[in-house]
Structure formats: C-alpha cells, structure tokens
Short mmCIF file of C-alpha atoms in Angstrom, two decimals:
data_model
loop_
_atom_site.label_atom_id
_atom_site.label_comp_id
_atom_site.label_asym_id
_atom_site.label_seq_id
_atom_site.Cartn_x
_atom_site.Cartn_y
_atom_site.Cartn_z
CA UNK A 131 -8.11 -14.48 -3.27
CA UNK A 132 -11.09 -15.76 -5.23
CA UNK A 133 -9.33 -14.89 -8.47
CA UNK A 134 -6.30 -16.92 -7.34
CA UNK A 135 -8.58 -19.88 -6.67
CA UNK A 136 -10.09 -19.51 -10.14
CA UNK A 137 -6.65 -19.33 -11.80
CA UNK A 138 -5.48 -22.31 -9.74
CA UNK A 139 -8.49 -24.38 -10.81
CA UNK A 140 -7.89 -23.38 -14.43
CA UNK A 141 -4.23 -24.41 -14.23
CA UNK A 142 -5.23 -27.91 -13.13
CA UNK A 143 -7.19 -28.29 -16.38
CA UNK A 144 -4.08 -27.75 -18.54
CA UNK A 145 -2.59 -31.30 -18.44
CA UNK A 146 -5.80 -32.90 -19.72
CA UNK A 147 -6.46 -33.82 -23.33
CA UNK A 148 -9.48 -32.49 -25.19
CA UNK A 149 -12.69 -34.50 -24.99
CA UNK A 150 -12.75 -37.57 -27.23
CA UNK A 151 -15.33 -37.76 -30.00
CA UNK A 152 -17.63 -40.65 -30.86
CA UNK A 153 -18.39 -41.04 -34.54
CA UNK A 154 -21.52 -42.72 -35.99
CA UNK A 155 -21.71 -43.31 -39.74
CA UNK A 156 -24.09 -44.98 -42.13
CA UNK A 157 -22.93 -45.61 -45.67
CA UNK A 158 -24.77 -46.76 -48.77
CA UNK A 159 -28.33 -46.85 -47.33
CA UNK A 160 -30.81 -47.25 -50.24
CA UNK A 161 -32.77 -44.08 -50.90
CA UNK A 162 -35.79 -46.20 -51.75
CA UNK A 163 -35.81 -47.57 -48.19
CA UNK A 164 -33.85 -45.07 -46.05
CA UNK A 165 -34.58 -46.83 -42.75
CA UNK A 166 -33.37 -50.27 -43.82
CA UNK A 167 -29.94 -50.13 -42.19
CA UNK A 168 -29.45 -53.87 -42.73
CA UNK A 169 -29.31 -53.16 -46.48
CA UNK A 170 -26.61 -50.45 -46.19
CA UNK A 171 -23.04 -51.02 -47.33
CA UNK A 172 -21.38 -49.91 -44.07
CA UNK A 173 -22.58 -49.03 -40.57
CA UNK A 174 -19.79 -47.84 -38.27
CA UNK A 175 -19.14 -46.49 -34.81
CA UNK A 176 -15.77 -45.10 -33.84
CA UNK A 177 -13.85 -42.92 -31.42
CA UNK A 178 -11.53 -39.99 -32.16
CA UNK A 179 -8.92 -38.32 -29.93
CA UNK A 180 -6.85 -35.22 -30.63
CA UNK A 181 -3.21 -35.48 -29.47
CA UNK A 182 -0.81 -32.51 -29.37
CA UNK A 183 2.79 -32.99 -30.38
CA UNK A 184 5.17 -34.18 -27.66
CA UNK A 185 5.92 -31.41 -25.14
CA UNK A 186 3.07 -29.03 -26.04
CA UNK A 187 0.77 -30.22 -23.27
CA UNK A 188 3.57 -29.93 -20.71
CA UNK A 189 4.29 -26.38 -21.84
CA UNK A 190 0.61 -25.45 -21.49
CA UNK A 191 0.68 -26.82 -17.94
CA UNK A 192 3.81 -24.80 -17.09
CA UNK A 193 2.24 -21.64 -18.53
CA UNK A 194 -0.86 -22.21 -16.39
CA UNK A 195 1.30 -22.76 -13.31
CA UNK A 196 3.11 -19.48 -14.00
CA UNK A 197 -0.26 -17.71 -14.15
CA UNK A 198 -0.98 -19.11 -10.68
CA UNK A 199 2.33 -17.75 -9.38
CA UNK A 200 1.54 -14.32 -10.85
CA UNK A 201 -1.88 -14.38 -9.17
CA UNK A 202 -0.28 -15.42 -5.86
CA UNK A 203 1.97 -12.35 -5.95
CA UNK A 204 -1.02 -10.15 -6.81
CA UNK A 205 -2.76 -11.52 -3.71
CA UNK A 206 0.29 -10.81 -1.54
CA UNK A 207 0.52 -7.28 -2.94
CA UNK A 208 -3.16 -6.67 -2.20
CA UNK A 209 -2.71 -7.96 1.36
CA UNK A 210 0.23 -5.59 1.94
CA UNK A 211 -1.79 -2.72 0.45
CA UNK A 212 -4.72 -3.37 2.79
CA UNK A 213 -2.45 -3.64 5.85
CA UNK A 214 -0.82 -0.33 4.89
CA UNK A 215 -4.24 1.30 4.39
CA UNK A 216 -5.38 0.15 7.84
CA UNK A 217 -2.23 1.42 9.55
CA UNK A 218 -2.43 4.79 7.82
CA UNK A 219 -6.13 5.24 8.56
CA UNK A 220 -5.57 4.18 12.17
CA UNK A 221 -2.80 6.79 12.50
CA UNK A 222 -5.05 9.46 10.95
CA UNK A 223 -7.80 8.61 13.43
CA UNK A 224 -5.35 8.75 16.33
CA UNK A 225 -4.07 12.14 15.09
CA UNK A 226 -7.62 13.48 14.90
CA UNK A 227 -8.29 12.28 18.45
CA UNK A 228 -5.11 13.84 19.83
CA UNK A 229 -5.71 17.10 17.96
CA UNK A 230 -9.21 17.21 19.41
CA UNK A 231 -7.84 16.65 22.93
CA UNK A 232 -5.20 19.36 22.50
CA UNK A 233 -7.73 21.84 21.14
CA UNK A 234 -10.12 21.16 24.01
CA UNK A 235 -7.31 21.75 26.49
CA UNK A 236 -6.38 24.93 24.64
CA UNK A 237 -10.01 25.98 24.76
CA UNK A 238 -9.96 25.68 28.56
CA UNK A 239 -6.70 27.65 28.66
CA UNK A 240 -8.23 30.36 26.47
CA UNK A 241 -11.23 30.60 28.78
CA UNK A 242 -8.84 31.14 31.69
CA UNK A 243 -6.99 33.77 29.67
CA UNK A 244 -10.27 35.48 28.73
CA UNK A 245 -11.33 35.67 32.39
CA UNK A 246 -7.93 37.12 33.31
CA UNK A 247 -8.06 39.60 30.43
CA UNK A 248 -11.58 40.74 31.31
CA UNK A 249 -10.55 41.24 34.93
CA UNK A 250 -7.56 43.33 33.91
CA UNK A 251 -9.71 45.29 31.45
CA UNK A 252 -12.18 46.17 34.22
CA UNK A 253 -9.39 47.79 36.22
CA UNK A 254 -8.00 49.52 33.16
CA UNK A 255 -4.78 47.56 32.88
CA UNK A 256 -5.43 46.31 29.28
CA UNK A 257 -7.39 47.64 26.35
CA UNK A 258 -10.68 46.25 25.10
CA UNK A 259 -8.81 45.10 21.99
CA UNK A 260 -7.03 42.45 24.08
CA UNK A 261 -10.40 41.07 25.18
CA UNK A 262 -11.53 40.92 21.56
CA UNK A 263 -8.29 39.16 20.54
CA UNK A 264 -8.79 36.54 23.25
CA UNK A 265 -12.40 35.95 22.18
CA UNK A 266 -11.32 35.74 18.53
CA UNK A 267 -8.65 33.18 19.42
CA UNK A 268 -11.27 31.15 21.32
CA UNK A 269 -13.56 31.21 18.27
CA UNK A 270 -10.70 30.11 16.04
CA UNK A 271 -9.95 27.15 18.30
CA UNK A 272 -13.63 26.17 18.32
CA UNK A 273 -13.69 26.32 14.51
CA UNK A 274 -10.58 24.13 14.33
CA UNK A 275 -12.23 21.70 16.72
CA UNK A 276 -15.27 21.39 14.42
CA UNK A 277 -13.01 20.63 11.43
CA UNK A 278 -10.94 18.11 13.39
CA UNK A 279 -14.04 16.24 14.54
CA UNK A 280 -15.16 16.00 10.90
CA UNK A 281 -11.70 14.70 9.95
CA UNK A 282 -11.93 12.15 12.76
CA UNK A 283 -15.27 10.88 11.49
CA UNK A 284 -13.85 10.56 7.97
CA UNK A 285 -10.77 8.71 9.26
CA UNK A 286 -12.99 6.35 11.28
CA UNK A 287 -15.11 5.59 8.21
CA UNK A 288 -11.99 5.01 6.11
CA UNK A 289 -10.50 2.68 8.71
CA UNK A 290 -13.70 0.69 9.07
CA UNK A 291 -14.02 0.47 5.30
CA UNK A 292 -10.48 -0.92 5.01
CA UNK A 293 -11.38 -3.55 7.63
CA UNK A 294 -14.73 -4.32 5.92
CA UNK A 295 -16.80 -3.05 8.84
CA UNK A 296 -19.75 -0.62 9.07
CA UNK A 297 -18.48 2.98 8.66
CA UNK A 298 -19.64 4.08 12.12
CA UNK A 299 -18.37 1.03 14.01
CA UNK A 300 -16.56 2.00 17.20
CA UNK A 301 -12.76 1.98 17.11
CA UNK A 302 -10.86 1.82 20.39
CA UNK A 303 -7.69 3.90 20.39
CA UNK A 304 -4.83 3.86 22.92
CA UNK A 305 -3.96 6.86 25.05
CA UNK A 306 -0.70 7.14 23.15
CA UNK A 307 1.05 5.61 20.16
CA UNK A 308 4.77 5.02 20.77
CA UNK A 309 7.11 5.91 17.94
CA UNK A 310 7.92 2.66 16.14
CA UNK A 311 11.49 1.41 16.00
CA UNK A 312 12.79 0.06 12.72
CA UNK A 313 16.09 -0.05 10.85
CA UNK A 314 15.97 2.67 8.20
CA UNK A 315 19.32 1.88 6.60
CA UNK A 316 18.78 2.59 2.89
CA UNK A 317 20.95 -0.17 1.31
CA UNK A 318 19.25 -2.78 3.49
CA UNK A 319 15.82 -1.44 2.57
CA UNK A 320 16.71 -1.47 -1.13
CA UNK A 321 17.82 -5.10 -0.95
CA UNK A 322 14.72 -6.09 1.01
CA UNK A 323 12.43 -4.36 -1.48
CA UNK A 324 14.12 -5.90 -4.54
CA UNK A 325 13.97 -9.33 -2.90
CA UNK A 326 10.53 -9.32 -1.28
CA UNK A 327 8.21 -6.90 -3.07
CA UNK A 328 5.28 -8.97 -4.43
CA UNK A 329 4.85 -6.78 -7.51
CA UNK A 330 8.50 -7.40 -8.48
CA UNK A 331 8.16 -11.13 -7.91
CA UNK A 332 5.01 -11.09 -10.01
CA UNK A 333 6.86 -9.23 -12.78
CA UNK A 334 9.60 -11.88 -12.75
CA UNK A 335 7.00 -14.65 -12.93
CA UNK A 336 5.36 -12.85 -15.85
CA UNK A 337 8.68 -12.92 -17.72
CA UNK A 338 8.94 -16.68 -17.22
CA UNK A 339 5.34 -17.12 -18.39
CA UNK A 340 6.04 -15.07 -21.54
CA UNK A 341 9.16 -17.13 -22.28
CA UNK A 342 7.16 -20.34 -22.06
CA UNK A 343 4.50 -18.84 -24.30
CA UNK A 344 7.30 -18.22 -26.81
CA UNK A 345 8.44 -21.86 -26.53
CA UNK A 346 4.88 -23.02 -27.19
CA UNK A 347 4.52 -20.69 -30.18
CA UNK A 348 7.78 -22.08 -31.63
CA UNK A 349 6.54 -25.65 -31.19
CA UNK A 350 3.21 -24.80 -32.79
CA UNK A 351 5.07 -23.34 -35.76
CA UNK A 352 7.38 -26.32 -36.23
CA UNK A 353 5.53 -29.43 -35.13
CA UNK A 354 2.11 -30.87 -36.09
CA UNK A 355 -0.72 -32.14 -33.93
CA UNK A 356 -2.53 -35.41 -34.44
CA UNK A 357 -5.92 -37.01 -34.33
CA UNK A 358 -6.16 -40.78 -33.96
CA UNK A 359 -9.27 -42.91 -34.35
CA UNK A 360 -10.59 -46.45 -34.40
CA UNK A 361 -13.88 -47.61 -36.00
CA UNK A 362 -15.94 -50.77 -35.75
CA UNK A 363 -17.73 -51.36 -39.06
CA UNK A 364 -20.76 -53.56 -39.75
CA UNK A 365 -21.35 -54.47 -43.41
CA UNK A 366 -24.76 -56.17 -43.69
CA UNK A 367 -24.48 -56.98 -47.40
CA UNK A 368 -21.01 -58.57 -47.29
CA UNK A 369 -20.15 -62.09 -46.27
CA UNK A 370 -17.52 -60.76 -43.83
CA UNK A 371 -19.82 -58.46 -41.99
CA UNK A 372 -17.58 -57.33 -39.06
CA UNK A 373 -14.59 -55.17 -39.82
CA UNK A 374 -12.61 -52.34 -38.28
CA UNK A 375 -10.80 -49.24 -39.43
CA UNK A 376 -8.08 -47.00 -37.97
CA UNK A 377 -7.03 -43.46 -38.88
CA UNK A 378 -4.41 -40.83 -38.07
CA UNK A 379 -4.80 -37.15 -39.05
CA UNK A 380 -1.76 -34.86 -39.00
CA UNK A 381 -1.93 -31.06 -39.12
CA UNK A 382 0.47 -29.14 -41.37
CA UNK A 383 1.42 -25.96 -39.42
CA UNK A 384 4.01 -24.88 -42.00
CA UNK A 385 1.68 -24.89 -44.99
CA UNK A 386 2.09 -21.79 -47.18
CA UNK A 387 -1.41 -20.50 -46.30
CA UNK A 388 -1.00 -20.93 -42.49
CA UNK A 389 2.70 -20.33 -41.78
CA UNK A 390 2.13 -16.56 -41.64
CA UNK A 391 -0.23 -16.91 -38.66
CA UNK A 392 2.29 -19.07 -36.84
CA UNK A 393 5.09 -16.58 -37.52
CA UNK A 394 3.01 -13.77 -36.09
CA UNK A 395 2.28 -15.85 -32.99
CA UNK A 396 6.03 -16.14 -32.41
CA UNK A 397 6.45 -12.40 -33.03
CA UNK A 398 3.67 -11.68 -30.53
CA UNK A 399 5.29 -13.86 -27.85
CA UNK A 400 8.67 -12.15 -28.35
CA UNK A 401 7.01 -8.77 -27.91
CA UNK A 402 5.32 -10.06 -24.74
CA UNK A 403 8.75 -11.05 -23.37
CA UNK A 404 10.16 -7.60 -24.10
CA UNK A 405 7.12 -5.93 -22.52
CA UNK A 406 7.39 -8.13 -19.40
CA UNK A 407 11.09 -7.31 -18.99
CA UNK A 408 10.45 -3.59 -19.49
CA UNK A 409 7.67 -3.74 -16.89
CA UNK A 410 10.04 -5.51 -14.47
CA UNK A 411 12.74 -2.85 -14.97
CA UNK A 412 10.23 -0.02 -14.53
CA UNK A 413 8.93 -1.68 -11.36
CA UNK A 414 12.49 -1.93 -9.99
CA UNK A 415 13.12 1.76 -10.65
CA UNK A 416 9.81 2.77 -9.10
CA UNK A 417 10.51 0.56 -6.07
CA UNK A 418 13.92 2.14 -5.42
CA UNK A 419 12.42 5.62 -5.80
CA UNK A 420 9.54 4.87 -3.43
CA UNK A 421 11.91 3.33 -0.87
CA UNK A 422 14.15 6.40 -1.02
CA UNK A 423 11.23 8.83 -0.62
CA UNK A 424 9.52 6.96 2.23
CA UNK A 425 12.83 6.33 3.99
CA UNK A 426 13.74 10.04 3.83
CA UNK A 427 10.33 11.05 5.20
CA UNK A 428 10.53 8.45 7.99
CA UNK A 429 14.01 9.57 9.01
CA UNK A 430 12.89 13.22 9.06
CA UNK A 431 9.89 12.29 11.24
CA UNK A 432 12.15 10.35 13.61
CA UNK A 433 14.51 13.33 13.93
CA UNK A 434 11.54 15.58 14.67
CA UNK A 435 10.33 13.23 17.41
CA UNK A 436 13.81 13.27 18.95
CA UNK A 437 13.85 17.07 18.85
CA UNK A 438 10.47 17.29 20.55
CA UNK A 439 11.44 14.76 23.23
CA UNK A 440 14.80 16.40 23.91
CA UNK A 441 13.35 19.68 25.00
CA UNK A 442 11.05 21.39 22.53
CA UNK A 443 7.86 20.24 24.29
CA UNK A 444 9.24 21.14 27.71
CA UNK A 445 10.46 24.51 26.48
CA UNK A 446 7.08 25.36 24.96
CA UNK A 447 5.30 24.36 28.20
CA UNK A 448 7.67 26.43 30.36
CA UNK A 449 7.47 29.38 27.98
CA UNK A 450 3.67 29.41 28.20
CA UNK A 451 3.60 29.11 31.98
CA UNK A 452 6.14 31.93 32.28
CA UNK A 453 4.17 34.13 29.88
CA UNK A 454 0.93 33.38 31.76
CA UNK A 455 2.44 34.30 35.12
CA UNK A 456 4.03 37.43 33.67
CA UNK A 457 0.76 38.48 32.02
CA UNK A 458 -1.18 38.10 35.26
CA UNK A 459 1.31 40.42 36.99
CA UNK A 460 1.29 42.88 34.09
CA UNK A 461 4.89 42.26 32.99
CA UNK A 462 4.14 41.17 29.39
CA UNK A 463 1.65 42.20 26.76
CA UNK A 464 -1.30 40.02 25.71
CA UNK A 465 0.28 39.39 22.32
CA UNK A 466 3.25 37.67 23.99
CA UNK A 467 0.91 35.42 25.97
CA UNK A 468 -1.05 34.58 22.81
CA UNK A 469 2.14 33.68 20.95
CA UNK A 470 3.27 31.43 23.81
CA UNK A 471 -0.12 29.71 23.88
CA UNK A 472 0.03 29.09 20.13
CA UNK A 473 3.62 27.84 20.38
CA UNK A 474 2.57 25.31 23.02
CA UNK A 475 -0.32 24.11 20.87
CA UNK A 476 1.88 23.85 17.77
CA UNK A 477 4.60 21.98 19.67
CA UNK A 478 2.20 19.36 21.01
CA UNK A 479 0.51 18.92 17.64
CA UNK A 480 3.88 18.83 15.93
CA UNK A 481 5.00 15.96 18.14
CA UNK A 482 1.97 13.86 17.30
CA UNK A 483 2.19 14.80 13.61
CA UNK A 484 5.78 13.57 13.55
CA UNK A 485 4.78 10.33 15.30
CA UNK A 486 1.90 9.73 12.90
CA UNK A 487 4.15 10.61 9.95
CA UNK A 488 6.70 8.04 11.08
CA UNK A 489 4.01 5.37 11.49
CA UNK A 490 2.51 6.09 8.08
CA UNK A 491 5.81 6.23 6.22
CA UNK A 492 6.89 2.96 7.83
CA UNK A 493 3.55 1.45 6.77
CA UNK A 494 4.23 2.63 3.22
CA UNK A 495 7.76 1.19 3.39
CA UNK A 496 6.36 -2.15 4.51
CA UNK A 497 3.95 -2.11 1.56
CA UNK A 498 6.82 -1.39 -0.84
CA UNK A 499 9.19 -3.92 0.71
CA UNK A 500 6.55 -6.60 1.14
CA UNK A 501 7.30 -7.49 4.77
CA UNK A 502 7.05 -6.01 8.28
CA UNK A 503 9.97 -3.89 9.45
CA UNK A 504 9.18 -4.22 13.18
#
C-alpha cells in the first residue's frame, strides 16, 4: 500500500516541466580592474526553460499512470494472498483443535478398554498380550496428542503472524466449522479468474505501459526537444545601455553519432512489449491450471464430506459400539475391537480433514480468482 502511494505521488510529477534555469553573465570585464562591472561590455540576467516536443510530456504522464494501475493490481493481489493465508491458517488451527479433542476422547475410550482388558485378563479370558496391545495403543494416542498440540501452536503462530498480531495471542475458534457452499462449476470459475485475477489485470496494464514506452521511444527518435530563453542585458559602455536577447536551442536526435542510441531505445521497448505479452500469456495458463487443480481438490473434499454425512460416521460409531459390547461379552477378539476403535477415530478425523480441505481449497480459489466465492 505504501508503495502504491509512492508510485501515485511519482505519477503526479510527470506532467510538470523541468525546473527553469536563471542565467547570470558578465562579458568584457577589464582584467586590470576585475570588479568594475560598470566598465564591462555586457552584464546580463536571463531565464531558460527546457520544453519537450509536443506529446512527449503527455506520454510520460500516461506511462506514470499505467505504473499506478500496475501497483494497484499488485496491492489487490497482496490483499487476496493475505486473506487466503488467514483462512488457511485458521482452518489448520481448527483442524489441530478438533484432532486434539478426538484424540482426548479416544484416550478416554482406550482407558475404558484397558480396564476391561485387565479385568478379563485377571479371570483368564484374554492373554497378557492384549493388555500390552491396549497400553501400546494408549501410548500411541498420547504421542499423537503431543504432536498435534505442537502443530496447533505452530498454526496459531502462523495465523497471528498473518494478522500482524503477537504469535501467542489467543484465537477464539467455533465449536464447528460448517462446510462452505460455493459454485464449483469449472467454466464459470475459469471466466471469473480470467476476468478478475489481479495478477492478470496487472499483466494487461504492463502491456499498455510497455506500448506507451514504445511510443515515447519513437517520438524521442524522430522529434527534437527545445530550450527557450530570454535575457536582459546591461551595457555600461554603450549609449544604448538596456537591451534584451532571446534564444531557442533545438536537439538533433537523428544525428549520426546519436541515432544508434535512439534506435536501441526503440528496440528495447519492443522487447519489453513482447516480454509483457509473454508474461500475460504465461499468467493465463498458470491461472487456468491453478483453477483446475483447486477446483478438483475442492470437489473431492465436498464429495468426501457428503460420504461422511450420509452414513460413514454413523457406521463407524455403530461398529465401535457393537465391537465394544461384543468384546465385553467375549464374542470378539481384542484385535477386532482395536480395529473398530481406530476406524472410528479415522472416520471422525477424515470428516474434519475433508471440511478443512474444502475451506482451504476454496480460499486458494478465491486468491486465484480475485474475489469471494461465498
């Protein structure tokens, strides 16, 4: 934003002429009395002003205005990038919190299973190996919990950093994040991205700027600049003491010893136009690729959420409860109970991973497209 303000201030300087010059001159002062100005032939004071050829100053102003438009699109792109960073970090923090909650619940379940397994072991209904497996599973969950808490701290620091806050500042999270609703129709997204993406708009503005630089280079090669001046002259030794003089200087841009530089300036500006157009085309291709990738990931996440909501979570919950009841009555082995417990944990985590994936891919799509989808 500060850079945009600087470029904007610089663009407002473009329409102004260069500073005028004041010229003082003493002519014919006797060497024998160098301070006797009243004995000199001519004492003069004048003013000079450089004037570019018609149209050059206007072109410089248009070039400066194009630089402002490029900087405006850079600011918009940075804003979209920061919004996307915040949404992604927020989703990561939410995922860490939910994973921590699920693991703590699983830890309580494992403690219940361990008590049941130890009771059955005491009466000789299971082997000691089952007790060890249950304790090992408990330790594994505790280890995962330690890692998840570290990930949560990192996500909190990243989120606060993106919002320009102290790394350990408290962040209040909701109990749940609903799956966002947005139209993921690919042709519509492609059109939106090609129309709204700030980087693409900036690339188009850069092409216009390069074309105006070419126009200016052509004018500099073909047309001269001027300097005009007016002098008041005082001639102490003449009878007509007060006189004036006027002058006009004209540059010769097409002189044999300078035309080469002007030709290379035109060649440089043509190359800048080609580079700007190539950059625009590359940005278009990258935009369409990024839209396609993020859209595919978002659609996959949405299908996963639907699958979890339509029965996978319920099935995993019922499967675990059935296995727990069967294990307590001695109808299934401990391994079956352990698998059901893991399936329940994976199903719940999978649901939240799909939700977070959808949120993050939509945030990335919004960055690419340059506008909110919801």
